Short mmCIF file of C-alpha atoms in Angstrom, two decimals:
data_model
loop_
_atom_site.label_atom_id
_atom_site.label_comp_id
_atom_site.label_asym_id
_atom_site.label_seq_id
_atom_site.Cartn_x
_atom_site.Cartn_y
_atom_site.Cartn_z
CA PHE X 1 10.27 -26.09 29.63
CA VAL X 2 13.79 -26.78 28.40
CA GLY X 3 13.47 -25.96 24.71
CA ASN X 4 16.07 -27.03 22.17
CA SER X 5 19.32 -28.39 23.58
CA THR X 6 22.15 -25.90 23.74
CA TYR X 7 24.71 -28.50 24.88
CA LEU X 8 26.81 -28.32 21.74
CA ASP X 9 26.73 -24.50 21.74
CA ASP X 10 27.97 -24.37 25.32
CA HIS X 11 30.32 -27.33 25.36
CA GLY X 12 31.42 -28.09 21.82
CA PRO X 13 31.51 -31.60 20.38
CA PRO X 14 31.55 -34.58 22.75
CA PRO X 15 35.01 -35.72 23.82
CA GLU X 16 36.87 -38.20 21.65
CA LYS X 17 36.99 -41.84 22.65
CA VAL X 18 39.67 -42.43 25.26
CA LEU X 19 42.12 -44.93 23.81
CA PRO X 20 43.62 -47.67 25.97
CA PHE X 21 47.35 -47.68 26.48
CA PRO X 22 49.05 -49.02 24.51
CA SER X 23 46.80 -48.40 21.52
CA GLN X 24 49.32 -49.70 18.95
CA VAL X 25 50.41 -53.33 19.26
CA ILE X 26 52.36 -55.46 16.79
CA TYR X 27 52.53 -59.24 16.80
CA ASN X 28 55.26 -59.97 14.23
CA ARG X 29 54.53 -63.65 14.50
CA VAL X 30 57.25 -66.24 14.07
CA GLY X 31 56.29 -69.05 11.69
CA LYS X 32 55.27 -72.39 13.21
CA CYS X 33 55.20 -71.02 16.76
CA GLY X 34 51.49 -71.28 17.44
CA SER X 35 50.62 -68.09 15.60
CA ARG X 36 47.63 -69.51 13.75
CA THR X 37 46.10 -70.50 17.09
CA VAL X 38 46.69 -66.99 18.46
CA VAL X 39 45.27 -65.31 15.34
CA LEU X 40 42.11 -67.42 15.66
CA LEU X 41 41.79 -66.11 19.22
CA LEU X 42 42.46 -62.53 18.12
CA ARG X 43 39.64 -62.65 15.57
CA ILE X 44 37.21 -63.57 18.32
CA LEU X 45 38.67 -61.03 20.75
CA SER X 46 38.60 -58.15 18.24
CA GLU X 47 34.85 -58.65 17.79
CA LYS X 48 34.33 -58.94 21.53
CA HIS X 49 36.42 -55.94 22.63
CA GLY X 50 36.15 -53.65 19.62
CA PHE X 51 39.80 -53.21 18.68
CA ASN X 52 41.04 -53.07 15.12
CA LEU X 53 42.71 -56.34 14.10
CA VAL X 54 44.92 -55.59 11.09
CA THR X 55 46.18 -58.72 9.35
CA SER X 56 48.27 -59.20 6.22
CA ASP X 57 47.84 -61.58 3.30
CA ILE X 58 51.62 -61.59 2.78
CA HIS X 59 53.09 -64.66 4.47
CA ASN X 60 56.41 -65.17 2.71
CA LYS X 61 58.14 -61.78 2.80
CA THR X 62 59.80 -61.14 6.13
CA ARG X 63 62.75 -59.10 4.87
CA LEU X 64 61.96 -55.69 3.40
CA THR X 65 63.84 -53.04 1.46
CA GLN X 66 64.08 -49.60 3.02
CA ASN X 67 61.24 -48.31 0.84
CA GLU X 68 59.10 -51.32 1.74
CA GLN X 69 59.78 -50.72 5.42
CA MET X 70 58.75 -47.07 5.10
CA GLU X 71 55.58 -47.98 3.24
CA LEU X 72 54.56 -50.68 5.72
CA ILE X 73 55.27 -48.46 8.72
CA LYS X 74 53.20 -45.68 7.14
CA ASN X 75 50.29 -48.05 6.52
CA ILE X 76 50.42 -49.49 10.04
CA SER X 77 50.73 -46.08 11.70
CA THR X 78 47.62 -44.74 9.97
CA ALA X 79 45.41 -47.66 11.02
CA GLU X 80 42.46 -46.87 13.25
CA GLN X 81 43.46 -47.15 16.90
CA PRO X 82 43.43 -49.16 19.05
CA TYR X 83 44.88 -51.68 16.64
CA LEU X 84 46.77 -54.94 16.77
CA PHE X 85 48.76 -55.59 13.60
CA THR X 86 49.96 -59.10 12.83
CA ARG X 87 52.20 -60.42 10.08
CA HIS X 88 55.19 -62.72 9.55
CA VAL X 89 57.81 -59.96 9.35
CA HIS X 90 61.16 -59.27 10.95
CA PHE X 91 61.27 -56.52 13.59
CA LEU X 92 60.63 -53.00 12.23
CA ASN X 93 62.19 -49.98 13.89
CA PHE X 94 59.48 -47.31 13.60
CA SER X 95 61.59 -44.64 15.31
CA ARG X 96 64.22 -44.95 12.59
CA PHE X 97 61.68 -43.51 10.16
CA GLY X 98 60.29 -40.90 12.55
CA GLY X 99 57.30 -42.91 13.73
CA ASP X 100 56.08 -43.76 17.22
CA GLN X 101 57.41 -47.14 18.28
CA PRO X 102 54.49 -49.51 19.00
CA VAL X 103 54.45 -52.24 21.62
CA TYR X 104 55.63 -55.62 20.31
CA ILE X 105 54.56 -59.09 21.47
CA ASN X 106 55.62 -62.52 20.20
CA ILE X 107 55.88 -66.25 20.94
CA ILE X 108 58.72 -68.63 20.13
CA ARG X 109 59.27 -72.36 20.64
CA ASP X 110 62.04 -74.95 20.84
CA PRO X 111 64.03 -74.29 17.61
CA VAL X 112 64.36 -77.89 16.44
CA ASN X 113 60.68 -78.58 17.03
CA ARG X 114 59.84 -75.41 15.11
CA PHE X 115 62.06 -76.48 12.21
CA LEU X 116 60.57 -79.99 12.06
CA SER X 117 57.03 -78.63 12.17
CA ASN X 118 57.83 -76.34 9.25
CA TYR X 119 59.63 -79.10 7.31
CA PHE X 120 56.57 -81.38 7.31
CA PHE X 121 54.01 -78.57 7.02
CA ARG X 122 55.59 -77.40 3.76
CA ARG X 123 55.28 -80.94 2.41
CA PHE X 124 52.00 -82.21 3.82
CA GLY X 125 50.13 -79.24 5.32
CA ASP X 126 47.65 -79.67 8.16
CA TRP X 127 44.11 -80.92 8.63
CA ARG X 128 42.55 -77.85 7.02
CA GLY X 129 41.55 -78.67 3.44
CA GLU X 130 41.95 -75.11 2.16
CA GLN X 131 45.66 -75.05 3.02
CA ASN X 132 46.78 -78.50 2.05
CA HIS X 133 50.31 -79.16 0.85
CA MET X 134 49.50 -79.22 -2.88
CA ILE X 135 48.13 -75.69 -2.71
CA ARG X 136 50.94 -74.39 -0.52
CA THR X 137 53.88 -75.85 -2.46
CA PRO X 138 52.56 -76.75 -5.94
CA ASN X 139 56.01 -76.62 -7.56
CA MET X 140 57.75 -78.95 -5.10
CA ARG X 141 59.09 -82.02 -6.87
CA GLN X 142 57.90 -85.39 -5.58
CA GLU X 143 61.40 -86.53 -4.64
CA GLU X 144 61.81 -83.35 -2.61
CA ARG X 145 58.39 -83.66 -0.98
CA TYR X 146 59.12 -87.17 0.23
CA LEU X 147 62.76 -86.55 1.11
CA ASP X 148 63.57 -88.39 4.32
CA ILE X 149 64.29 -85.91 7.11
CA ASN X 150 67.38 -87.87 8.19
CA VAL X 151 68.83 -87.75 4.69
CA CYS X 152 68.17 -84.02 4.52
CA ILE X 153 70.04 -83.43 7.78
CA LEU X 154 72.86 -85.96 7.56
CA GLU X 155 73.68 -85.21 3.91
CA ASN X 156 73.57 -81.46 4.57
CA TYR X 157 70.82 -80.45 2.12
CA PRO X 158 70.38 -76.64 1.98
CA GLU X 159 66.95 -76.82 3.65
CA CYS X 160 68.48 -78.55 6.67
CA SER X 161 71.58 -76.40 7.13
CA ASN X 162 72.49 -72.77 7.69
CA PRO X 163 71.53 -70.09 6.87
CA ARG X 164 68.01 -71.53 6.58
CA LEU X 165 68.14 -72.89 10.11
CA PHE X 166 68.84 -69.38 11.39
CA TYR X 167 65.17 -68.45 11.52
CA ILE X 168 63.89 -67.18 14.88
CA ILE X 169 66.56 -64.59 15.72
CA PRO X 170 65.96 -62.34 12.66
CA TYR X 171 62.36 -61.78 13.80
CA PHE X 172 63.81 -59.97 16.81
CA CYS X 173 67.08 -58.65 15.38
CA GLY X 174 65.42 -56.70 12.59
CA GLN X 175 65.90 -55.74 8.97
CA HIS X 176 69.66 -55.12 8.98
CA PRO X 177 71.48 -57.51 6.56
CA ARG X 178 73.64 -58.83 9.40
CA CYS X 179 70.50 -60.01 11.17
CA ARG X 180 70.37 -62.87 8.65
CA GLU X 181 73.91 -64.05 9.38
CA PRO X 182 74.22 -66.69 12.14
CA GLY X 183 76.47 -65.16 14.78
CA GLU X 184 76.91 -63.20 17.98
CA TRP X 185 76.06 -59.82 16.44
CA ALA X 186 72.53 -60.82 15.43
CA LEU X 187 72.02 -62.73 18.68
CA GLU X 188 72.95 -59.77 20.89
CA ARG X 189 70.90 -57.32 18.85
CA ALA X 190 67.88 -59.64 19.10
CA LYS X 191 68.28 -59.81 22.89
CA LEU X 192 68.53 -56.01 23.07
CA ASN X 193 65.32 -55.58 21.08
CA VAL X 194 63.52 -58.08 23.30
CA ASN X 195 64.50 -56.00 26.33
CA GLU X 196 63.73 -52.59 24.83
CA ASN X 197 60.82 -53.07 22.42
CA PHE X 198 58.87 -56.21 23.36
CA LEU X 199 56.33 -56.12 26.15
CA LEU X 200 56.22 -59.91 26.19
CA VAL X 201 57.95 -62.77 24.39
CA GLY X 202 56.45 -66.06 25.52
CA ILE X 203 57.24 -69.67 24.76
CA LEU X 204 54.77 -71.96 23.07
CA GLU X 205 55.44 -74.82 25.48
CA GLU X 206 53.74 -72.72 28.19
CA LEU X 207 51.04 -71.13 26.05
CA GLU X 208 48.38 -70.88 28.75
CA ASP X 209 50.74 -68.82 30.90
CA VAL X 210 51.53 -66.64 27.88
CA LEU X 211 47.81 -65.96 27.44
CA LEU X 212 47.40 -65.23 31.16
CA LEU X 213 50.16 -62.60 31.04
CA LEU X 214 48.82 -61.07 27.83
CA GLU X 215 45.45 -60.71 29.52
CA ARG X 216 47.13 -59.01 32.47
CA PHE X 217 49.31 -56.67 30.37
CA LEU X 218 46.87 -55.89 27.56
CA PRO X 219 43.34 -56.36 28.94
CA HIS X 220 41.70 -54.26 26.22
CA TYR X 221 42.92 -56.82 23.68
CA PHE X 222 43.13 -60.10 25.60
CA LYS X 223 40.54 -60.01 28.40
CA GLY X 224 38.87 -63.43 28.61
CA VAL X 225 41.33 -65.05 26.19
CA LEU X 226 42.00 -68.11 28.35
CA SER X 227 38.34 -69.05 28.66
CA ILE X 228 38.00 -68.81 24.87
CA TYR X 229 41.15 -70.89 24.38
CA LYS X 230 39.87 -73.61 26.73
CA ASN X 231 36.45 -73.73 25.10
CA PRO X 232 35.97 -77.21 23.55
CA GLU X 233 34.71 -75.72 20.27
CA HIS X 234 37.81 -73.57 19.92
CA ARG X 235 40.02 -76.53 20.80
CA LYS X 236 38.35 -78.51 18.03
CA LEU X 237 39.04 -75.70 15.57
CA GLY X 238 42.63 -75.36 16.78
CA ASN X 239 43.28 -79.05 16.16
CA LEU X 240 42.83 -78.43 12.44
CA THR X 241 46.09 -76.44 12.42
CA VAL X 242 48.18 -79.40 13.59
CA THR X 243 50.83 -80.42 11.04
CA VAL X 244 50.30 -83.91 9.65
CA LYS X 245 52.75 -86.75 8.88
CA LYS X 246 55.45 -85.52 11.26
CA THR X 247 58.16 -88.05 12.06
CA VAL X 248 60.99 -87.90 14.58
CA PRO X 249 64.58 -87.83 13.21
CA SER X 250 67.26 -90.10 14.57
CA PRO X 251 69.18 -89.00 17.69
CA GLU X 252 72.25 -88.44 15.52
CA ALA X 253 70.32 -86.14 13.17
CA ILE X 254 68.79 -84.22 16.09
CA GLN X 255 72.23 -83.69 17.64
CA ILE X 256 73.53 -82.29 14.34
CA LEU X 257 70.57 -79.92 14.11
CA TYR X 258 71.17 -78.82 17.68
CA GLN X 259 74.79 -77.99 16.90
CA ARG X 260 73.87 -76.09 13.74
CA MET X 261 71.28 -74.08 15.66
CA LYS X 262 73.46 -73.11 18.62
CA TYR X 263 72.67 -69.38 18.31
CA GLU X 264 68.95 -70.12 18.02
CA TYR X 265 69.19 -72.12 21.25
CA GLU X 266 71.13 -69.37 23.02
CA PHE X 267 68.30 -67.01 22.15
CA TYR X 268 65.58 -69.51 23.06
CA TYR X 269 67.12 -70.20 26.47
CA TYR X 270 67.51 -66.46 27.09
CA VAL X 271 63.86 -65.76 26.24
CA LYS X 272 62.72 -68.73 28.32
CA GLU X 273 64.63 -67.52 31.37
CA GLN X 274 63.23 -64.00 30.97
CA PHE X 275 59.73 -65.41 30.58
CA HIS X 276 60.08 -67.45 33.77
CA LEU X 277 61.32 -64.38 35.66
CA LEU X 278 58.27 -62.51 34.39
CA LYS X 279 55.98 -65.29 35.56
CA ARG X 280 57.50 -65.13 39.03
CA LYS X 281 56.81 -61.42 39.25
CA PHE X 282 53.14 -62.16 38.71
CA GLY X 283 52.94 -65.22 40.91
CA LEU X 284 53.02 -68.01 38.31
CA LYS X 285 55.17 -70.97 39.23
CA SER X 286 57.75 -72.40 36.82
CA HIS X 287 59.85 -75.50 37.11
CA ILE X 288 63.20 -74.11 36.00
CA ARG X 289 65.73 -76.84 35.49
CA LYS X 290 69.32 -76.78 34.40
CA ARG X 291 69.86 -76.92 30.67
CA SER X 292 70.14 -80.42 29.33
CA PRO X 293 72.99 -81.19 26.90
CA ARG X 294 70.38 -81.46 24.19
CA PRO X 295 66.72 -80.40 24.00
CA GLU X 296 63.95 -82.72 25.14
CA PHE X 297 62.16 -83.06 21.85
CA PHE X 298 58.52 -84.02 21.51
CA ILE X 299 57.94 -84.30 25.25
CA PRO X 300 54.69 -82.38 25.80
CA SER X 301 54.80 -79.72 28.50
CA PRO X 302 51.81 -79.32 30.82
CA LEU X 303 49.88 -76.20 29.83
CA GLU X 304 47.89 -75.90 33.05
CA THR X 305 48.91 -73.01 35.27
CA GLU X 306 49.78 -73.96 38.82
CA GLU X 307 48.74 -72.23 42.01
CA PRO X 308 50.21 -68.73 42.45
CA ILE X 309 53.21 -68.35 44.71
CA ASN X 310 53.91 -65.47 47.07
CA ASP X 311 56.56 -63.12 45.77
CA GLU X 312 56.82 -59.81 47.58
CA GLU X 313 60.06 -58.63 46.00
CA GLU X 314 58.33 -56.04 43.86
CA ASP X 315 54.85 -54.68 43.38
CA ASP X 316 53.62 -56.09 40.07
CA GLU X 317 51.45 -53.08 39.16
CA LYS X 318 54.36 -50.68 39.63
CA TRP X 319 56.56 -52.99 37.59
CA LEU X 320 54.00 -52.98 34.78
CA GLU X 321 53.90 -49.16 34.83
CA ASP X 322 57.68 -49.13 34.50
CA ILE X 323 57.42 -51.41 31.46
CA TYR X 324 55.00 -48.97 29.79
CA LYS X 325 57.33 -46.02 30.46
CA ARG X 326 60.20 -47.55 28.52
#
């Protein structure tokens, strides 16, 4: 005869849930870099793995005042853990305001392709009816909506020139006013933040490898992500986010864009090289070629991962532990 349980009297309350490490992840997603595809995956994964997916309805405010930064950091920090917070917002330095710095992840893509995708998305939307162009940009004049991309570039319209073309780097540089100015200062600060605060920055052209590494680094969040991504039903849903009515500018216009976005390309090449080094550490093969004088626009990259290669330079598990200690 056992009688009434005395477990709580003898042992106190049951232990709290052991949180995975890291339990605070931020995906400060760069616009038109595959983020809607990734968010679709995260919604499925959050249900499957039981983490708290915190999203924001604010899509057009990436630069914040100091008070807005403090308020957002406070709101994020008090979210139930483990959480993954996602929003279009430039890098936030939590430690500056006395908070614990979370782990950051992100994805970028070829800068000119990103710009062109955004240019036509603003005008014509995608295949999803609820986010068509008339809802997204109701005040855009017809002559602006149907402005030829070559005219915009060659005649130096504001939308097709700096500082509006300086778009990707501020997401990694941060909230400092100089992060919005095209130049070496913002570029170097963005690189520093990638090294010190981002667990992974992938490139959209190799998305399947990005997902493989996210599953390896953050299994509590991304376990099984590749099988979901390859599922035909998810592929069908993902196709609805493809921008419609995209056209290719002339070679002359592309060359001008490339010159105007030289800092964006310096950053993109840097991230791409780091990503390929990371893939090597975990046995994923990359075809690293010398930089071409101009980007290879609209040439689709194969997304299939190749057979692993042997690389015994460093134990990958130890390397991952070192990443977490930073």
